[in-house]
């Protein structure tokens, strides 16, 4: 019998055994781009699913953020981080796609689940961007969050 998470993994073809994805249930922790704190590789798609206790929210603090902006007018098309309010790739985005030029500092999710997705495109030039580190913590709604 498949659990809800197993069904999500099957349906959305999430490879949680890749070198840069995972399903996380601890109340505090961190997520980093592949290769962090040195440059990240091209052609990567990584997804981290974080699920904490029901009734909690998740505070995400971007402690390091250096993701290539790209040259398109829309920005954040080649390399980006996106945060979604839920565990699937069709869950509502929180704030859009992030890259250098519109980097976030603190995001608090409205629910107890979040999906963090990192994409690095193919590039003919050497990428020297360091990627990101996100620290997270489960919080009770109404709690004030202090940035460290």
Coordinates of N, CA and C in Angstrom, one line a residue:
X1 N 0.8 -1.2 0.0 CA 0.0 0.0 0.0 C 0.9 1.2 0.0
X2 N 0.6 2.2 -0.9 CA 1.4 3.4 -1.0 C 0.9 4.4 -0.1
X3 N 1.8 5.2 0.5 CA 1.4 6.3 1.3 C 1.2 7.5 0.5
X4 N 0.7 8.6 1.0 CA 0.4 9.8 0.3 C 1.7 10.3 -0.3
X5 N 2.8 10.3 0.4 CA 4.1 10.7 -0.1 C 4.6 9.8 -1.2
X6 N 4.5 8.5 -1.1 CA 4.8 7.6 -2.2 C 4.1 8.0 -3.4
X7 N 2.8 8.2 -3.3 CA 2.0 8.6 -4.5 C 2.4 9.9 -5.1
X8 N 2.8 10.9 -4.3 CA 3.3 12.1 -4.8 C 4.6 11.9 -5.6
X9 N 5.5 11.1 -5.0 CA 6.8 10.8 -5.6 C 6.6 10.1 -6.9
X10 N 5.6 9.2 -7.0 CA 5.4 8.5 -8.2 C 4.7 9.4 -9.3
X11 N 3.7 10.2 -8.8 CA 3.0 11.0 -9.8 C 3.8 12.1 -10.4
X12 N 4.7 12.7 -9.5 CA 5.5 13.9 -10.0 C 6.9 13.5 -10.4
X13 N 7.2 12.2 -10.3 CA 8.5 11.6 -10.7 C 9.6 12.4 -10.0
X14 N 9.5 12.5 -8.7 CA 10.5 13.1 -7.9 C 11.6 12.0 -7.6
X15 N 12.8 12.2 -7.9 CA 13.9 11.3 -7.6 C 14.5 11.7 -6.3
X16 N 14.0 11.2 -5.2 CA 14.5 11.6 -3.9 C 15.9 10.9 -3.6
X17 N 16.4 10.1 -4.5 CA 17.6 9.4 -4.2 C 18.7 10.1 -5.1
X18 N 18.4 11.2 -5.8 CA 19.4 11.9 -6.5 C 20.4 12.5 -5.5
X19 N 21.4 13.2 -6.1 CA 22.4 13.8 -5.2 C 21.9 15.1 -4.7
X20 N 20.7 15.6 -5.0 CA 20.3 16.9 -4.6 C 18.8 17.0 -4.3
X21 N 18.2 16.0 -3.9 CA 16.8 16.1 -3.6 C 16.5 15.3 -2.3
X22 N 15.3 15.6 -1.7 CA 15.0 14.8 -0.5 C 13.6 15.1 0.1
X23 N 13.2 14.2 0.9 CA 11.9 14.4 1.7 C 12.4 14.5 3.1
X24 N 12.0 15.7 3.7 CA 12.5 16.1 5.0 C 11.4 16.2 6.0
X25 N 11.5 15.6 7.2 CA 10.4 15.8 8.2 C 10.9 16.3 9.5
X26 N 12.1 16.7 9.6 CA 12.6 17.2 10.9 C 12.1 18.7 11.0
X27 N 12.0 19.1 12.3 CA 11.5 20.5 12.5 C 12.4 21.6 12.3
X28 N 13.7 21.3 12.1 CA 14.7 22.3 11.7 C 15.8 21.7 10.9
X29 N 16.4 22.5 10.1 CA 17.5 21.9 9.2 C 17.9 22.9 8.2
X30 N 18.6 22.4 7.1 CA 19.0 23.2 6.1 C 19.0 22.4 4.8
X31 N 19.0 23.2 3.7 CA 19.0 22.7 2.3 C 20.0 23.5 1.6
X32 N 20.9 22.8 0.8 CA 21.9 23.5 0.0 C 21.8 23.1 -1.5
X33 N 22.2 23.9 -2.3 CA 22.4 23.6 -3.7 C 23.6 22.6 -3.9
X34 N 23.6 21.8 -5.0 CA 24.7 20.9 -5.2 C 26.0 21.7 -5.3
X35 N 27.0 21.2 -4.6 CA 28.3 21.8 -4.7 C 28.5 23.0 -3.7
X36 N 27.5 23.5 -3.1 CA 27.6 24.6 -2.1 C 28.6 24.3 -1.1
X37 N 29.6 25.1 -0.7 CA 29.6 26.6 -1.0 C 30.4 26.9 -2.2
X38 N 30.9 26.0 -3.0 CA 31.6 26.3 -4.3 C 30.5 26.3 -5.4
X39 N 30.9 26.5 -6.6 CA 29.9 26.7 -7.7 C 29.1 25.4 -7.9
X40 N 27.9 25.6 -8.4 CA 27.0 24.5 -8.6 C 27.1 24.1 -10.1
X41 N 26.8 22.8 -10.4 CA 26.9 22.3 -11.8 C 25.7 22.7 -12.6
X42 N 25.9 22.7 -13.9 CA 24.7 23.0 -14.8 C 23.9 21.7 -15.0
X43 N 22.7 21.9 -15.6 CA 21.8 20.8 -16.0 C 21.4 20.1 -14.7
X44 N 20.9 20.8 -13.7 CA 20.5 20.1 -12.5 C 19.0 20.5 -12.2
X45 N 18.2 19.6 -11.8 CA 16.9 19.8 -11.2 C 16.8 19.1 -9.9
X46 N 16.6 19.8 -8.8 CA 16.6 19.3 -7.5 C 15.3 19.7 -6.8
X47 N 14.7 18.8 -6.1 CA 13.5 19.2 -5.3 C 13.6 18.6 -3.9
X48 N 13.3 19.5 -2.9 CA 13.3 19.1 -1.5 C 11.8 19.3 -1.1
X49 N 11.3 18.3 -0.5 CA 9.9 18.4 0.1 C 10.1 18.4 1.6
X50 N 9.6 19.4 2.2 CA 9.6 19.6 3.7 C 8.2 19.5 4.2
X51 N 8.0 18.6 5.2 CA 6.7 18.5 5.9 C 6.9 18.5 7.4
X52 N 6.3 19.4 8.1 CA 6.4 19.4 9.5 C 5.0 19.2 10.2
X53 N 5.0 19.2 11.4 CA 3.8 18.9 12.2 C 2.6 19.7 11.8
X54 N 1.4 19.1 11.7 CA 0.2 19.8 11.3 C 0.0 21.0 12.3
X55 N -0.5 22.1 11.8 CA -0.7 23.3 12.6 C 0.5 24.2 12.7
X56 N 1.6 23.8 12.2 CA 2.8 24.6 12.1 C 3.0 25.2 10.7
X57 N 3.8 26.2 10.7 CA 4.2 26.8 9.4 C 5.7 26.6 9.3
X58 N 6.3 26.9 8.1 CA 7.7 26.7 7.9 C 8.4 28.1 7.6
X59 N 9.4 28.5 8.4 CA 10.1 29.7 8.1 C 11.4 29.3 7.4
X60 N 11.6 29.9 6.2 CA 12.8 29.6 5.4 C 13.7 30.8 5.4
X61 N 14.9 30.7 5.8 CA 15.8 31.8 5.9 C 17.0 31.5 4.9
X62 N 17.1 32.4 3.9 CA 18.1 32.2 2.9 C 19.4 32.8 3.4
X63 N 20.3 32.0 3.9 CA 21.6 32.5 4.5 C 22.7 32.7 3.5
X64 N 22.7 32.0 2.4 CA 23.6 32.2 1.3 C 22.7 32.2 0.0
X65 N 22.9 33.2 -0.9 CA 22.2 33.1 -2.1 C 23.0 33.8 -3.3
X66 N 23.4 32.9 -4.2 CA 24.2 33.4 -5.4 C 23.8 32.5 -6.5
X67 N 22.7 32.8 -7.2 CA 22.2 32.0 -8.3 C 22.1 32.9 -9.5
X68 N 22.8 32.4 -10.6 CA 22.9 33.2 -11.8 C 21.6 33.8 -12.3
X69 N 21.6 35.0 -12.6 CA 20.4 35.7 -13.1 C 20.1 35.3 -14.6
X70 N 21.0 35.3 -15.4 CA 20.8 35.0 -16.8 C 20.7 36.3 -17.6
X71 N 20.6 36.2 -18.9 CA 20.6 37.4 -19.8 C 19.2 37.8 -20.3
X72 N 18.2 36.9 -20.1 CA 16.9 37.3 -20.7 C 16.2 38.4 -19.9
X73 N 15.4 39.1 -20.6 CA 14.7 40.2 -20.0 C 13.8 39.8 -18.8
X74 N 13.3 38.6 -18.8 CA 12.5 38.1 -17.7 C 13.3 37.7 -16.5
X75 N 14.6 37.5 -16.7 CA 15.5 37.1 -15.6 C 15.0 35.7 -15.1
X76 N 15.8 35.1 -14.2 CA 15.5 33.9 -13.6 C 14.9 32.8 -14.5
X77 N 15.3 32.8 -15.7 CA 14.8 31.7 -16.6 C 15.8 30.6 -16.7
X78 N 17.1 30.8 -16.6 CA 18.1 29.8 -16.8 C 18.3 29.0 -15.5
X79 N 18.7 29.8 -14.4 CA 18.9 29.2 -13.1 C 18.0 29.9 -12.1
X80 N 17.4 29.1 -11.2 CA 16.5 29.7 -10.3 C 16.1 28.7 -9.1
X81 N 15.6 29.4 -8.1 CA 15.0 28.6 -7.0 C 13.6 29.0 -6.9
X82 N 12.7 28.1 -6.7 CA 11.3 28.4 -6.5 C 10.8 27.7 -5.3
X83 N 9.9 28.4 -4.6 CA 9.3 27.8 -3.3 C 7.8 27.7 -3.6
X84 N 7.3 26.5 -3.2 CA 5.8 26.3 -3.5 C 5.2 25.9 -2.1
X85 N 3.9 26.3 -2.0 CA 3.1 26.1 -0.8 C 2.4 24.7 -0.9
X86 N 3.2 23.7 -0.7 CA 2.7 22.3 -0.8 C 3.8 21.4 -1.4
X87 N 3.5 20.2 -1.6 CA 4.5 19.2 -2.0 C 4.7 19.0 -3.5
X88 N 3.8 19.5 -4.3 CA 3.8 19.2 -5.7 C 4.3 20.4 -6.5
X89 N 4.6 20.1 -7.8 CA 5.1 21.2 -8.7 C 3.9 22.0 -9.2
X90 N 2.7 21.6 -8.9 CA 1.5 22.5 -9.2 C 1.0 23.2 -8.0
X91 N 1.6 23.1 -6.9 CA 1.2 23.9 -5.7 C 1.5 25.3 -6.0
X92 N 0.8 26.2 -5.3 CA 1.0 27.7 -5.5 C 2.4 28.1 -5.2
X93 N 3.0 28.9 -6.2 CA 4.3 29.5 -5.9 C 4.2 30.5 -4.8
X94 N 5.3 30.6 -4.0 CA 5.4 31.7 -3.1 C 6.4 32.7 -3.6
X95 N 6.0 33.8 -4.1 CA 6.9 34.8 -4.6 C 7.5 34.7 -5.9
X96 N 7.3 33.6 -6.6 CA 7.8 33.5 -8.0 C 9.2 32.7 -8.0
X97 N 10.0 33.0 -9.0 CA 11.3 32.4 -9.2 C 12.3 33.3 -8.6
X98 N 13.3 32.8 -7.9 CA 14.3 33.6 -7.3 C 15.7 33.4 -8.0
X99 N 16.4 34.4 -8.2 CA 17.8 34.4 -8.7 C 18.5 35.7 -8.3
X100 N 19.7 35.9 -8.6 CA 20.4 37.2 -8.2 C 19.6 38.3 -8.9
X101 N 19.3 39.3 -8.1 CA 18.5 40.4 -8.6 C 17.2 40.5 -7.9
X102 N 16.7 39.3 -7.4 CA 15.5 39.3 -6.6 C 15.5 38.3 -5.5
X103 N 16.6 38.2 -4.9 CA 16.9 37.2 -3.9 C 16.0 37.4 -2.6
X104 N 15.5 36.4 -2.1 CA 14.7 36.5 -0.9 C 15.6 36.4 0.4
X105 N 15.0 36.8 1.5 CA 15.7 36.7 2.8 C 14.9 35.8 3.7
X106 N 13.7 36.0 3.9 CA 12.8 35.2 4.8 C 11.5 35.0 4.1
X107 N 11.1 33.7 4.1 CA 9.8 33.3 3.6 C 9.1 32.5 4.7
X108 N 7.9 32.8 5.0 CA 7.1 31.9 5.9 C 5.9 31.4 5.1
X109 N 5.8 30.0 5.1 CA 4.8 29.4 4.4 C 3.5 29.5 5.1
X110 N 2.4 29.5 4.4 CA 1.0 29.5 5.0 C 0.6 28.1 5.6
X111 N 1.3 27.1 5.2 CA 1.0 25.7 5.6 C 2.2 25.0 6.2
X112 N 2.0 23.7 6.5 CA 3.1 22.9 7.1 C 3.9 22.1 6.1
X113 N 3.7 22.4 4.8 CA 4.5 21.7 3.8 C 5.0 22.7 2.8
X114 N 6.2 22.4 2.2 CA 6.8 23.3 1.2 C 7.6 22.5 0.3
X115 N 7.7 22.9 -0.9 CA 8.5 22.3 -1.9 C 9.5 23.4 -2.4
X116 N 10.8 23.0 -2.3 CA 11.8 23.9 -2.8 C 12.4 23.3 -4.0
X117 N 12.4 24.0 -5.1 CA 13.0 23.5 -6.4 C 14.1 24.3 -6.9
X118 N 15.2 23.7 -7.3 CA 16.4 24.4 -7.8 C 16.6 23.9 -9.2
X119 N 16.8 24.8 -10.2 CA 17.0 24.4 -11.6 C 18.3 25.2 -12.0
X120 N 19.2 24.5 -12.6 CA 20.3 25.1 -13.3 C 20.3 24.7 -14.7
X121 N 20.3 25.6 -15.6 CA 20.3 25.3 -17.1 C 21.6 25.0 -17.6
X122 N 21.6 24.7 -18.9 CA 22.9 24.4 -19.5 C 23.6 25.7 -19.9
X123 N 24.8 25.7 -19.8 CA 25.5 26.9 -20.1 C 26.9 26.6 -20.7
X124 N 27.2 27.4 -21.7 CA 28.5 27.2 -22.4 C 29.7 27.8 -21.7
X125 N 29.3 28.8 -20.8 CA 30.4 29.5 -20.1 C 30.5 28.9 -18.7
X126 N 31.6 29.1 -18.1 CA 31.8 28.6 -16.7 C 30.9 29.4 -15.7
X127 N 30.2 28.7 -14.9 CA 29.4 29.3 -13.9 C 30.2 29.3 -12.6
X128 N 30.3 30.5 -12.0 CA 31.1 30.6 -10.7 C 30.1 31.0 -9.6
X129 N 28.8 30.9 -9.8 CA 27.9 31.2 -8.7 C 27.9 30.1 -7.7
X130 N 27.8 30.5 -6.4 CA 28.0 29.5 -5.3 C 26.7 28.8 -4.9
X131 N 25.5 29.2 -5.5 CA 24.3 28.5 -5.1 C 23.7 29.1 -3.9
X132 N 23.1 28.3 -3.1 CA 22.3 28.8 -1.9 C 22.4 27.8 -0.7
X133 N 22.1 28.4 0.4 CA 21.8 27.6 1.6 C 20.6 28.2 2.2
X134 N 19.6 27.3 2.5 CA 18.4 27.8 3.2 C 18.3 27.0 4.5
X135 N 18.1 27.8 5.6 CA 17.9 27.2 6.9 C 16.4 27.3 7.1
X136 N 15.8 26.3 7.7 CA 14.3 26.3 8.0 C 14.1 25.9 9.4
X137 N 12.9 26.3 9.8 CA 12.4 25.9 11.2 C 10.9 25.9 11.2
X138 N 10.3 24.9 11.8 CA 8.9 24.8 12.0 C 8.5 25.9 13.1
X139 N 7.5 26.7 12.8 CA 7.0 27.7 13.7 C 5.5 27.6 14.0
X140 N 5.1 28.0 15.2 CA 3.7 28.1 15.5 C 3.2 29.4 14.9
X141 N 2.0 29.4 14.3 CA 1.5 30.6 13.7 C 1.4 31.7 14.8
X142 N 1.9 32.9 14.5 CA 1.9 34.1 15.4 C 3.2 34.3 16.1
X143 N 4.1 33.3 15.9 CA 5.4 33.4 16.6 C 6.3 34.4 15.8
X144 N 7.0 35.3 16.5 CA 7.9 36.3 15.8 C 9.2 35.5 15.5
X145 N 9.7 35.8 14.3 CA 10.9 35.1 13.8 C 12.0 36.1 13.8
X146 N 13.1 35.7 14.4 CA 14.3 36.5 14.5 C 15.3 36.0 13.5
X147 N 15.8 36.8 12.6 CA 16.9 36.4 11.7 C 18.2 36.4 12.4
X148 N 19.0 35.3 12.2 CA 20.3 35.2 12.9 C 21.4 35.8 12.1

